[in-house]
Short mmCIF file of N, CA, C and O in Angstrom, two decimals:
data_model
loop_
_atom_site.label_atom_id
_atom_site.label_comp_id
_atom_site.label_asym_id
_atom_site.label_seq_id
_atom_site.Cartn_x
_atom_site.Cartn_y
_atom_site.Cartn_z
N ARG A 1 0.82 -1.20 0.00
CA ARG A 1 0.00 0.00 0.00
C ARG A 1 0.86 1.26 0.00
O ARG A 1 0.56 2.22 -0.70
N ASN A 2 1.93 1.24 0.78
CA ASN A 2 2.83 2.40 0.84
C ASN A 2 3.47 2.66 -0.53
O ASN A 2 3.59 3.81 -0.95
N PHE A 3 3.83 1.58 -1.21
CA PHE A 3 4.42 1.72 -2.54
C PHE A 3 3.42 2.33 -3.52
O PHE A 3 3.75 3.22 -4.31
N CYS A 4 2.18 1.88 -3.46
CA CYS A 4 1.13 2.42 -4.34
C CYS A 4 0.86 3.89 -4.03
O CYS A 4 0.61 4.68 -4.95
N ASP A 5 0.92 4.25 -2.74
CA ASP A 5 0.72 5.65 -2.38
C ASP A 5 1.83 6.53 -2.97
O ASP A 5 1.57 7.63 -3.44
N LYS A 6 3.05 6.02 -2.94
CA LYS A 6 4.17 6.78 -3.52
C LYS A 6 4.00 6.94 -5.02
O LYS A 6 4.25 8.01 -5.58
N ILE A 7 3.58 5.88 -5.68
CA ILE A 7 3.36 5.96 -7.13
C ILE A 7 2.26 6.97 -7.45
O ILE A 7 2.39 7.77 -8.37
N ASN A 8 1.18 6.94 -6.67
CA ASN A 8 0.09 7.89 -6.88
C ASN A 8 0.55 9.32 -6.63
O ASN A 8 0.16 10.25 -7.34
N TRP A 9 1.39 9.51 -5.60
CA TRP A 9 1.89 10.86 -5.32
C TRP A 9 2.73 11.36 -6.49
O TRP A 9 2.59 12.51 -6.92
N TRP A 10 3.62 10.51 -7.01
CA TRP A 10 4.45 10.91 -8.15
C TRP A 10 3.59 11.22 -9.37
O TRP A 10 3.87 12.16 -10.11
N LYS A 11 2.57 10.41 -9.60
CA LYS A 11 1.71 10.64 -10.75
C LYS A 11 1.00 11.99 -10.62
O LYS A 11 0.95 12.77 -11.56
N GLU A 12 0.44 12.26 -9.43
CA GLU A 12 -0.20 13.56 -9.19
C GLU A 12 0.79 14.70 -9.34
O GLU A 12 0.49 15.73 -9.94
N PHE A 13 1.97 14.50 -8.78
CA PHE A 13 2.99 15.54 -8.81
C PHE A 13 3.40 15.88 -10.24
O PHE A 13 3.48 17.05 -10.62
N LEU A 14 3.65 14.87 -11.04
CA LEU A 14 4.09 15.11 -12.42
C LEU A 14 2.98 15.55 -13.35
O LEU A 14 3.23 16.21 -14.36
N ASP A 15 1.73 15.18 -13.04
CA ASP A 15 0.61 15.57 -13.90
C ASP A 15 0.05 16.95 -13.57
O ASP A 15 -0.78 17.47 -14.32
N HIS A 16 0.49 17.54 -12.49
CA HIS A 16 -0.02 18.86 -12.11
C HIS A 16 0.41 19.90 -13.15
O HIS A 16 1.55 19.89 -13.61
N PRO A 17 -0.48 20.81 -13.56
CA PRO A 17 -0.14 21.78 -14.60
C PRO A 17 1.05 22.67 -14.25
O PRO A 17 1.88 22.98 -15.11
N ARG A 18 1.17 23.07 -12.99
CA ARG A 18 2.29 23.93 -12.61
C ARG A 18 3.62 23.17 -12.68
O ARG A 18 4.65 23.75 -13.03
N THR A 19 3.59 21.89 -12.35
CA THR A 19 4.80 21.08 -12.46
C THR A 19 5.20 20.94 -13.91
O THR A 19 6.37 21.06 -14.26
N ARG A 20 4.24 20.70 -14.77
CA ARG A 20 4.53 20.58 -16.21
C ARG A 20 5.10 21.88 -16.77
O ARG A 20 6.04 21.87 -17.56
N GLU A 21 4.51 23.01 -16.37
CA GLU A 21 5.03 24.30 -16.83
C GLU A 21 6.44 24.53 -16.33
O GLU A 21 7.30 25.04 -17.06
N ALA A 22 6.70 24.18 -15.07
CA ALA A 22 8.03 24.36 -14.51
C ALA A 22 9.05 23.49 -15.23
O ALA A 22 10.16 23.94 -15.55
N LEU A 23 8.71 22.24 -15.52
CA LEU A 23 9.63 21.34 -16.21
C LEU A 23 9.90 21.81 -17.64
O LEU A 23 11.04 21.75 -18.12
N SER A 24 8.87 22.30 -18.33
CA SER A 24 9.09 22.78 -19.70
C SER A 24 9.94 24.06 -19.69
O SER A 24 10.81 24.24 -20.54
N PHE A 25 9.71 24.93 -18.70
CA PHE A 25 10.52 26.15 -18.57
C PHE A 25 11.98 25.79 -18.26
O PHE A 25 12.91 26.35 -18.85
N LEU A 26 12.17 24.82 -17.37
CA LEU A 26 13.52 24.38 -17.01
C LEU A 26 14.22 23.75 -18.21
O LEU A 26 15.39 24.04 -18.47
N TRP A 27 13.50 22.93 -18.97
CA TRP A 27 14.09 22.28 -20.14
C TRP A 27 14.47 23.31 -21.21
O TRP A 27 15.54 23.22 -21.81
N LYS A 28 13.61 24.30 -21.42
CA LYS A 28 13.89 25.34 -22.42
C LYS A 28 15.15 26.12 -22.04
O LYS A 28 16.03 26.35 -22.87
N ASN A 29 15.26 26.52 -20.77
CA ASN A 29 16.43 27.27 -20.33
C ASN A 29 17.69 26.42 -20.30
O ASN A 29 18.78 26.91 -20.58
N ALA A 30 17.55 25.13 -19.97
CA ALA A 30 18.71 24.24 -19.96
C ALA A 30 19.26 24.08 -21.37
O ALA A 30 20.49 24.08 -21.58
N LYS A 31 18.37 23.94 -22.36
CA LYS A 31 18.83 23.82 -23.75
C LYS A 31 19.57 25.07 -24.18
O LYS A 31 20.61 24.99 -24.84
N LYS A 32 19.02 26.25 -23.83
CA LYS A 32 19.69 27.51 -24.19
C LYS A 32 21.07 27.60 -23.55
O LYS A 32 22.04 28.00 -24.20
N LEU A 33 21.16 27.22 -22.28
CA LEU A 33 22.42 27.32 -21.56
C LEU A 33 23.45 26.32 -22.09
O LEU A 33 24.62 26.66 -22.26
N ILE A 34 23.02 25.11 -22.39
CA ILE A 34 23.94 24.11 -22.95
C ILE A 34 24.44 24.57 -24.31
O ILE A 34 25.62 24.46 -24.62
N TYR A 35 23.55 25.08 -25.14
CA TYR A 35 23.96 25.58 -26.45
C TYR A 35 24.96 26.72 -26.31
O TYR A 35 25.90 26.83 -27.08
N HIS A 36 24.78 27.55 -25.29
CA HIS A 36 25.67 28.69 -25.08
C HIS A 36 27.08 28.25 -24.66
O HIS A 36 28.07 28.83 -25.10
N VAL A 37 27.18 27.25 -23.79
CA VAL A 37 28.49 26.88 -23.26
C VAL A 37 29.22 25.84 -24.11
O VAL A 37 30.41 25.58 -23.86
N LEU A 38 28.57 25.25 -25.09
CA LEU A 38 29.27 24.29 -25.94
C LEU A 38 30.36 24.99 -26.75
O LEU A 38 30.20 26.14 -27.16
N PRO A 39 31.47 24.30 -26.98
CA PRO A 39 32.55 24.92 -27.76
C PRO A 39 32.13 25.14 -29.21
O PRO A 39 31.35 24.37 -29.77
N THR A 40 32.69 26.20 -29.80
CA THR A 40 32.36 26.51 -31.19
C THR A 40 33.32 25.85 -32.16
O THR A 40 32.97 25.60 -33.31
N ARG A 41 34.55 25.57 -31.71
CA ARG A 41 35.54 24.90 -32.56
C ARG A 41 36.21 23.78 -31.78
O ARG A 41 36.58 23.96 -30.62
N ILE A 42 36.38 22.65 -32.44
CA ILE A 42 37.06 21.51 -31.85
C ILE A 42 38.08 21.00 -32.86
O ILE A 42 37.75 20.78 -34.02
N THR A 43 39.31 20.83 -32.43
CA THR A 43 40.33 20.19 -33.25
C THR A 43 41.17 19.30 -32.33
O THR A 43 41.25 19.54 -31.13
N GLY A 44 41.78 18.30 -32.90
CA GLY A 44 42.62 17.46 -32.07
C GLY A 44 43.04 16.17 -32.74
O GLY A 44 42.68 15.87 -33.88
N LYS A 45 43.85 15.43 -31.99
CA LYS A 45 44.35 14.14 -32.46
C LYS A 45 44.39 13.20 -31.26
O LYS A 45 44.87 13.56 -30.19
N ILE A 46 43.86 11.99 -31.45
CA ILE A 46 43.82 10.98 -30.40
C ILE A 46 44.42 9.70 -30.93
O ILE A 46 44.07 9.26 -32.03
N THR A 47 45.31 9.10 -30.15
CA THR A 47 45.87 7.79 -30.45
C THR A 47 45.50 6.87 -29.29
O THR A 47 45.77 7.20 -28.13
N PHE A 48 44.85 5.78 -29.59
CA PHE A 48 44.45 4.87 -28.52
C PHE A 48 44.59 3.43 -28.98
O PHE A 48 44.61 3.12 -30.16
N GLY A 49 44.70 2.56 -28.01
CA GLY A 49 44.79 1.14 -28.28
C GLY A 49 44.52 0.36 -27.01
O GLY A 49 44.57 0.89 -25.91
N ASN A 50 44.24 -0.93 -27.18
CA ASN A 50 43.97 -1.80 -26.04
C ASN A 50 44.66 -3.13 -26.31
O ASN A 50 44.97 -3.45 -27.45
N GLU A 51 44.83 -3.92 -25.25
CA GLU A 51 45.45 -5.23 -25.42
C GLU A 51 44.60 -6.12 -26.31
O GLU A 51 45.12 -6.91 -27.09
N ASP A 52 43.30 -5.96 -26.20
CA ASP A 52 42.37 -6.75 -27.01
C ASP A 52 41.95 -5.93 -28.23
O ASP A 52 41.32 -4.88 -28.09
N PRO A 53 42.27 -6.38 -29.43
CA PRO A 53 41.88 -5.61 -30.63
C PRO A 53 40.37 -5.45 -30.79
O PRO A 53 39.91 -4.48 -31.38
N ALA A 54 39.59 -6.38 -30.22
CA ALA A 54 38.14 -6.27 -30.32
C ALA A 54 37.64 -5.05 -29.55
O ALA A 54 36.73 -4.34 -30.00
N VAL A 55 38.23 -4.79 -28.38
CA VAL A 55 37.84 -3.63 -27.59
C VAL A 55 38.21 -2.35 -28.34
O VAL A 55 37.44 -1.39 -28.38
N THR A 56 39.38 -2.35 -28.97
CA THR A 56 39.80 -1.18 -29.76
C THR A 56 38.81 -0.94 -30.89
O THR A 56 38.43 0.20 -31.18
N GLY A 57 38.35 -2.00 -31.54
CA GLY A 57 37.37 -1.87 -32.61
C GLY A 57 36.03 -1.33 -32.11
O GLY A 57 35.41 -0.50 -32.78
N MET A 58 35.59 -1.79 -30.94
CA MET A 58 34.32 -1.29 -30.39
C MET A 58 34.42 0.19 -30.02
O MET A 58 33.50 0.96 -30.26
N VAL A 59 35.56 0.58 -29.43
CA VAL A 59 35.75 1.99 -29.09
C VAL A 59 35.77 2.84 -30.36
O VAL A 59 35.20 3.93 -30.41
N LEU A 60 36.40 2.33 -31.40
CA LEU A 60 36.45 3.04 -32.68
C LEU A 60 35.04 3.19 -33.26
O LEU A 60 34.70 4.24 -33.83
N ALA A 61 34.20 2.17 -33.11
CA ALA A 61 32.82 2.25 -33.60
C ALA A 61 32.03 3.31 -32.83
O ALA A 61 31.28 4.09 -33.43
N VAL A 62 32.22 3.37 -31.51
CA VAL A 62 31.52 4.38 -30.71
C VAL A 62 32.02 5.77 -31.08
O VAL A 62 31.23 6.72 -31.21
N LEU A 63 33.33 5.93 -31.27
CA LEU A 63 33.86 7.24 -31.67
C LEU A 63 33.37 7.64 -33.06
O LEU A 63 33.22 8.82 -33.36
N GLY A 64 33.11 6.67 -33.91
CA GLY A 64 32.56 6.96 -35.24
C GLY A 64 31.18 7.58 -35.17
O GLY A 64 30.79 8.36 -36.03
N MET A 65 30.44 7.26 -34.11
CA MET A 65 29.10 7.84 -33.94
C MET A 65 29.16 9.29 -33.46
O MET A 65 28.16 10.00 -33.52
N THR A 66 30.32 9.75 -33.00
CA THR A 66 30.44 11.13 -32.53
C THR A 66 30.86 12.09 -33.64
O THR A 66 31.00 13.28 -33.38
N ILE A 67 31.05 11.60 -34.82
CA ILE A 67 31.49 12.47 -35.93
C ILE A 67 30.54 13.64 -36.18
O ILE A 67 31.00 14.75 -36.43
N PRO A 68 29.22 13.49 -36.09
CA PRO A 68 28.36 14.67 -36.29
C PRO A 68 28.60 15.79 -35.29
O PRO A 68 28.34 16.94 -35.58
N PHE A 69 29.12 15.46 -34.10
CA PHE A 69 29.35 16.49 -33.10
C PHE A 69 30.63 17.27 -33.36
O PHE A 69 30.67 18.47 -33.18
N HIS A 70 31.70 16.58 -33.76
CA HIS A 70 32.96 17.28 -33.99
C HIS A 70 33.27 17.46 -35.47
O HIS A 70 34.31 18.01 -35.83
N LYS A 71 32.38 17.01 -36.32
CA LYS A 71 32.47 17.21 -37.77
C LYS A 71 33.82 16.77 -38.34
O LYS A 71 34.42 17.44 -39.17
N ASN A 72 34.29 15.64 -37.85
CA ASN A 72 35.52 15.00 -38.32
C ASN A 72 36.75 15.89 -38.14
O ASN A 72 37.70 15.82 -38.90
N LYS A 73 36.73 16.76 -37.15
CA LYS A 73 37.88 17.63 -36.86
C LYS A 73 38.85 16.98 -35.87
O LYS A 73 39.91 17.52 -35.62
N ILE A 74 38.47 15.85 -35.30
CA ILE A 74 39.36 15.12 -34.39
C ILE A 74 39.89 13.90 -35.14
O ILE A 74 39.12 13.04 -35.59
N GLU A 75 41.19 13.84 -35.28
CA GLU A 75 41.84 12.74 -35.97
C GLU A 75 42.04 11.60 -34.98
O GLU A 75 42.66 11.76 -33.93
N VAL A 76 41.50 10.42 -35.30
CA VAL A 76 41.58 9.27 -34.43
C VAL A 76 42.49 8.23 -35.07
O VAL A 76 42.28 7.83 -36.21
N ALA A 77 43.52 7.80 -34.32
CA ALA A 77 44.47 6.80 -34.81
C ALA A 77 44.43 5.59 -33.87
O ALA A 77 45.01 5.62 -32.79
N PRO A 78 43.76 4.51 -34.28
CA PRO A 78 43.72 3.33 -33.42
C PRO A 78 44.98 2.49 -33.58
O PRO A 78 45.56 2.38 -34.66
N LEU A 79 45.44 1.90 -32.47
CA LEU A 79 46.57 0.98 -32.48
C LEU A 79 46.05 -0.41 -32.10
O LEU A 79 45.49 -0.59 -31.02
N PHE A 80 46.22 -1.36 -32.98
CA PHE A 80 45.73 -2.71 -32.72
C PHE A 80 46.86 -3.60 -32.20
O PHE A 80 46.86 -4.80 -32.41
N ASP A 81 47.84 -3.02 -31.52
CA ASP A 81 48.94 -3.78 -30.93
C ASP A 81 48.51 -4.34 -29.58
O ASP A 81 47.41 -4.11 -29.11
N ASP A 82 49.42 -5.05 -28.93
CA ASP A 82 49.13 -5.64 -27.63
C ASP A 82 49.57 -4.74 -26.49
O ASP A 82 50.35 -5.13 -25.63
N GLU A 83 49.09 -3.50 -26.48
CA GLU A 83 49.43 -2.58 -25.40
C GLU A 83 48.29 -1.59 -25.18
O GLU A 83 47.51 -1.30 -26.10
N ASN A 84 48.19 -1.10 -23.95
CA ASN A 84 47.19 -0.09 -23.63
C ASN A 84 47.79 1.29 -23.84
O ASN A 84 48.79 1.64 -23.20
N VAL A 85 47.19 2.06 -24.74
CA VAL A 85 47.70 3.39 -25.06
C VAL A 85 46.51 4.35 -25.14
O VAL A 85 45.48 4.03 -25.71
N LEU A 86 46.71 5.53 -24.55
CA LEU A 86 45.74 6.62 -24.72
C LEU A 86 46.52 7.92 -24.68
O LEU A 86 46.97 8.36 -23.64
N GLU A 87 46.71 8.49 -25.83
CA GLU A 87 47.42 9.76 -25.96
C GLU A 87 46.58 10.67 -26.84
O GLU A 87 45.88 10.22 -27.73
N GLY A 88 46.69 11.94 -26.58
CA GLY A 88 45.94 12.84 -27.42
C GLY A 88 46.08 14.28 -27.03
O GLY A 88 46.65 14.62 -25.99
N GLU A 89 45.58 15.10 -27.92
CA GLU A 89 45.58 16.54 -27.70
C GLU A 89 44.32 17.07 -28.38
O GLU A 89 44.09 16.85 -29.56
N ILE A 90 43.50 17.75 -27.60
CA ILE A 90 42.26 18.30 -28.12
C ILE A 90 42.21 19.78 -27.76
O ILE A 90 42.49 20.16 -26.62
N LEU A 91 41.87 20.60 -28.73
CA LEU A 91 41.75 22.04 -28.53
C LEU A 91 40.28 22.43 -28.70
O LEU A 91 39.68 22.15 -29.73
N LEU A 92 39.73 23.04 -27.66
CA LEU A 92 38.34 23.50 -27.70
C LEU A 92 38.34 25.02 -27.62
O LEU A 92 39.01 25.60 -26.77
N LYS A 93 37.59 25.66 -28.51
CA LYS A 93 37.45 27.11 -28.47
C LYS A 93 35.98 27.46 -28.37
O LYS A 93 35.13 26.83 -28.98
N GLY A 94 35.70 28.47 -27.60
CA GLY A 94 34.33 28.89 -27.43
C GLY A 94 34.27 30.12 -26.54
O GLY A 94 35.29 30.78 -26.30
N ARG A 95 33.10 30.40 -26.05
CA ARG A 95 32.94 31.54 -25.15
C ARG A 95 31.82 31.24 -24.18
O ARG A 95 30.87 30.51 -24.48
N ILE A 96 31.97 31.77 -22.98
CA ILE A 96 30.92 31.69 -21.98
C ILE A 96 30.81 33.09 -21.38
O ILE A 96 31.75 33.58 -20.77
N TYR A 97 29.68 33.73 -21.62
CA TYR A 97 29.45 35.04 -21.04
C TYR A 97 28.73 34.86 -19.71
O TYR A 97 27.69 34.21 -19.63
N GLY A 98 29.30 35.43 -18.67
CA GLY A 98 28.73 35.30 -17.34
C GLY A 98 27.34 35.87 -17.23
O GLY A 98 26.51 35.36 -16.46
N ILE A 99 27.05 36.90 -17.99
CA ILE A 99 25.73 37.53 -17.91
C ILE A 99 24.64 36.57 -18.37
O ILE A 99 23.53 36.59 -17.83
N VAL A 100 24.94 35.71 -19.34
CA VAL A 100 23.95 34.73 -19.81
C VAL A 100 23.65 33.71 -18.71
O VAL A 100 22.50 33.36 -18.46
N VAL A 101 24.71 33.27 -18.03
CA VAL A 101 24.53 32.31 -16.94
C VAL A 101 23.75 32.95 -15.79
O VAL A 101 22.83 32.34 -15.24
N LEU A 102 24.10 34.19 -15.44
CA LEU A 102 23.39 34.89 -14.37
C LEU A 102 21.93 35.15 -14.73
O LEU A 102 21.04 35.00 -13.89
N LYS A 103 21.67 35.52 -15.98
CA LYS A 103 20.30 35.78 -16.43
C LYS A 103 19.47 34.50 -16.34
O LYS A 103 18.34 34.52 -15.84
N THR A 104 20.03 33.38 -16.78
CA THR A 104 19.31 32.11 -16.72
C THR A 104 19.05 31.71 -15.27
O THR A 104 17.95 31.27 -14.93
N ALA A 105 20.07 31.87 -14.42
CA ALA A 105 19.90 31.53 -13.00
C ALA A 105 18.82 32.41 -12.35
O ALA A 105 18.00 31.92 -11.57
N ALA A 106 18.80 33.69 -12.68
CA ALA A 106 17.79 34.59 -12.12
C ALA A 106 16.39 34.22 -12.61
O ALA A 106 15.43 34.24 -11.83
N GLU A 107 16.26 33.89 -13.89
CA GLU A 107 14.96 33.49 -14.41
C GLU A 107 14.46 32.23 -13.71
O GLU A 107 13.28 32.12 -13.38
N LEU A 108 15.35 31.28 -13.47
CA LEU A 108 14.95 30.06 -12.79
C LEU A 108 14.60 30.33 -11.33
O LEU A 108 13.65 29.78 -10.79
N TYR A 109 15.37 31.20 -10.68
CA TYR A 109 15.15 31.48 -9.27
C TYR A 109 13.83 32.21 -9.03
O TYR A 109 13.13 31.93 -8.06
N PHE A 110 13.48 33.12 -9.91
CA PHE A 110 12.28 33.93 -9.70
C PHE A 110 11.02 33.35 -10.35
O PHE A 110 9.96 33.94 -10.26
N ASN A 111 11.11 32.20 -10.99
CA ASN A 111 9.94 31.59 -11.61
C ASN A 111 9.04 30.98 -10.53
O ASN A 111 9.49 30.17 -9.72
N LYS A 112 7.78 31.37 -10.53
CA LYS A 112 6.85 30.92 -9.49
C LYS A 112 6.54 29.43 -9.60
O LYS A 112 6.32 28.76 -8.59
N ASN A 113 6.50 28.90 -10.81
CA ASN A 113 6.22 27.47 -10.96
C ASN A 113 7.35 26.62 -10.41
O ASN A 113 7.10 25.58 -9.81
N ILE A 114 8.57 27.05 -10.60
CA ILE A 114 9.71 26.30 -10.06
C ILE A 114 9.72 26.38 -8.54
O ILE A 114 9.97 25.39 -7.85
N LYS A 115 9.39 27.54 -7.99
CA LYS A 115 9.28 27.65 -6.53
C LYS A 115 8.19 26.73 -6.00
O LYS A 115 8.35 26.11 -4.95
N TYR A 116 7.08 26.65 -6.73
CA TYR A 116 5.99 25.77 -6.33
C TYR A 116 6.46 24.31 -6.32
O TYR A 116 6.16 23.57 -5.38
N VAL A 117 7.17 23.89 -7.37
CA VAL A 117 7.65 22.51 -7.45
C VAL A 117 8.62 22.21 -6.32
O VAL A 117 8.55 21.14 -5.70
N ILE A 118 9.51 23.14 -6.01
CA ILE A 118 10.45 22.93 -4.92
C ILE A 118 9.70 22.81 -3.59
O ILE A 118 10.01 21.94 -2.77
N HIS A 119 8.71 23.66 -3.40
CA HIS A 119 7.91 23.59 -2.16
C HIS A 119 7.18 22.25 -2.07
O HIS A 119 7.15 21.62 -1.02
N ARG A 120 6.57 21.82 -3.16
CA ARG A 120 5.87 20.53 -3.18
C ARG A 120 6.83 19.38 -2.93
O ARG A 120 6.49 18.40 -2.29
N TRP A 121 8.04 19.48 -3.45
CA TRP A 121 9.04 18.42 -3.27
C TRP A 121 9.44 18.32 -1.80
O TRP A 121 9.58 17.23 -1.26
N ARG A 122 9.59 19.46 -1.14
CA ARG A 122 10.01 19.45 0.27
C ARG A 122 8.88 19.01 1.20
O ARG A 122 9.13 18.44 2.24
N HIS A 123 7.66 19.31 0.83
CA HIS A 123 6.51 18.98 1.67
C HIS A 123 5.62 17.99 0.92
O HIS A 123 4.53 18.33 0.47
N LYS A 124 6.08 16.77 0.84
CA LYS A 124 5.40 15.77 0.01
C LYS A 124 4.03 15.37 0.54
O LYS A 124 3.20 14.88 -0.20
N GLU A 125 3.76 15.57 1.82
CA GLU A 125 2.48 15.14 2.37
C GLU A 125 1.35 16.12 2.07
O GLU A 125 0.19 15.78 2.18
N VAL A 126 1.65 17.35 1.65
CA VAL A 126 0.63 18.36 1.36
C VAL A 126 -0.02 18.04 0.01
O VAL A 126 0.65 17.73 -0.95
N LYS A 127 -1.34 18.09 -0.04
CA LYS A 127 -2.08 17.82 -1.27
C LYS A 127 -1.99 19.01 -2.19
O LYS A 127 -1.77 20.14 -1.76
N HIS A 128 -2.23 18.78 -3.51
CA HIS A 128 -2.14 19.87 -4.49
C HIS A 128 -3.17 20.96 -4.24
O HIS A 128 -2.90 22.12 -4.41
N GLY A 129 -4.37 20.60 -3.84
CA GLY A 129 -5.43 21.59 -3.71
C GLY A 129 -5.34 22.43 -2.45
O GLY A 129 -5.98 23.46 -2.35
N GLU A 130 -4.58 22.01 -1.45
CA GLU A 130 -4.53 22.74 -0.19
C GLU A 130 -3.81 24.07 -0.28
O GLU A 130 -4.21 25.04 0.30
N ARG A 131 -2.72 24.10 -1.02
CA ARG A 131 -1.90 25.33 -1.11
C ARG A 131 -1.51 25.58 -2.54
O ARG A 131 -0.80 24.80 -3.15
N GLU A 132 -1.96 26.66 -3.09
CA GLU A 132 -1.55 26.99 -4.46
C GLU A 132 -1.23 28.42 -4.61
O GLU A 132 -1.46 29.32 -4.06
#
């Protein structure tokens, strides 16, 4: 019964309109902030290898999936020898303006829906209709 009560509380909590608005506002600002702090230029060279050539091949396959992010600006040189090697040099260029971070933090801090969600999170026993 206690487990079902917790599930019902979470369902009510997540389905509440103010919670949904707060989560969408948080997601929108998080995307903006992540886009702002990501580097604008990436260049580099990585040399790696493992004792097991199969592991080296799997790592190379995973790194191949990251090509859309760095647009093939990182040169990858796999070593299929019997040794563990990880050497490299990566240069990231970008910018982070403090005012953008402060503006986003202020927007999140002063948002009434986010304050409501934090209050509901701290006081889980209070029903949605009692305090709004």
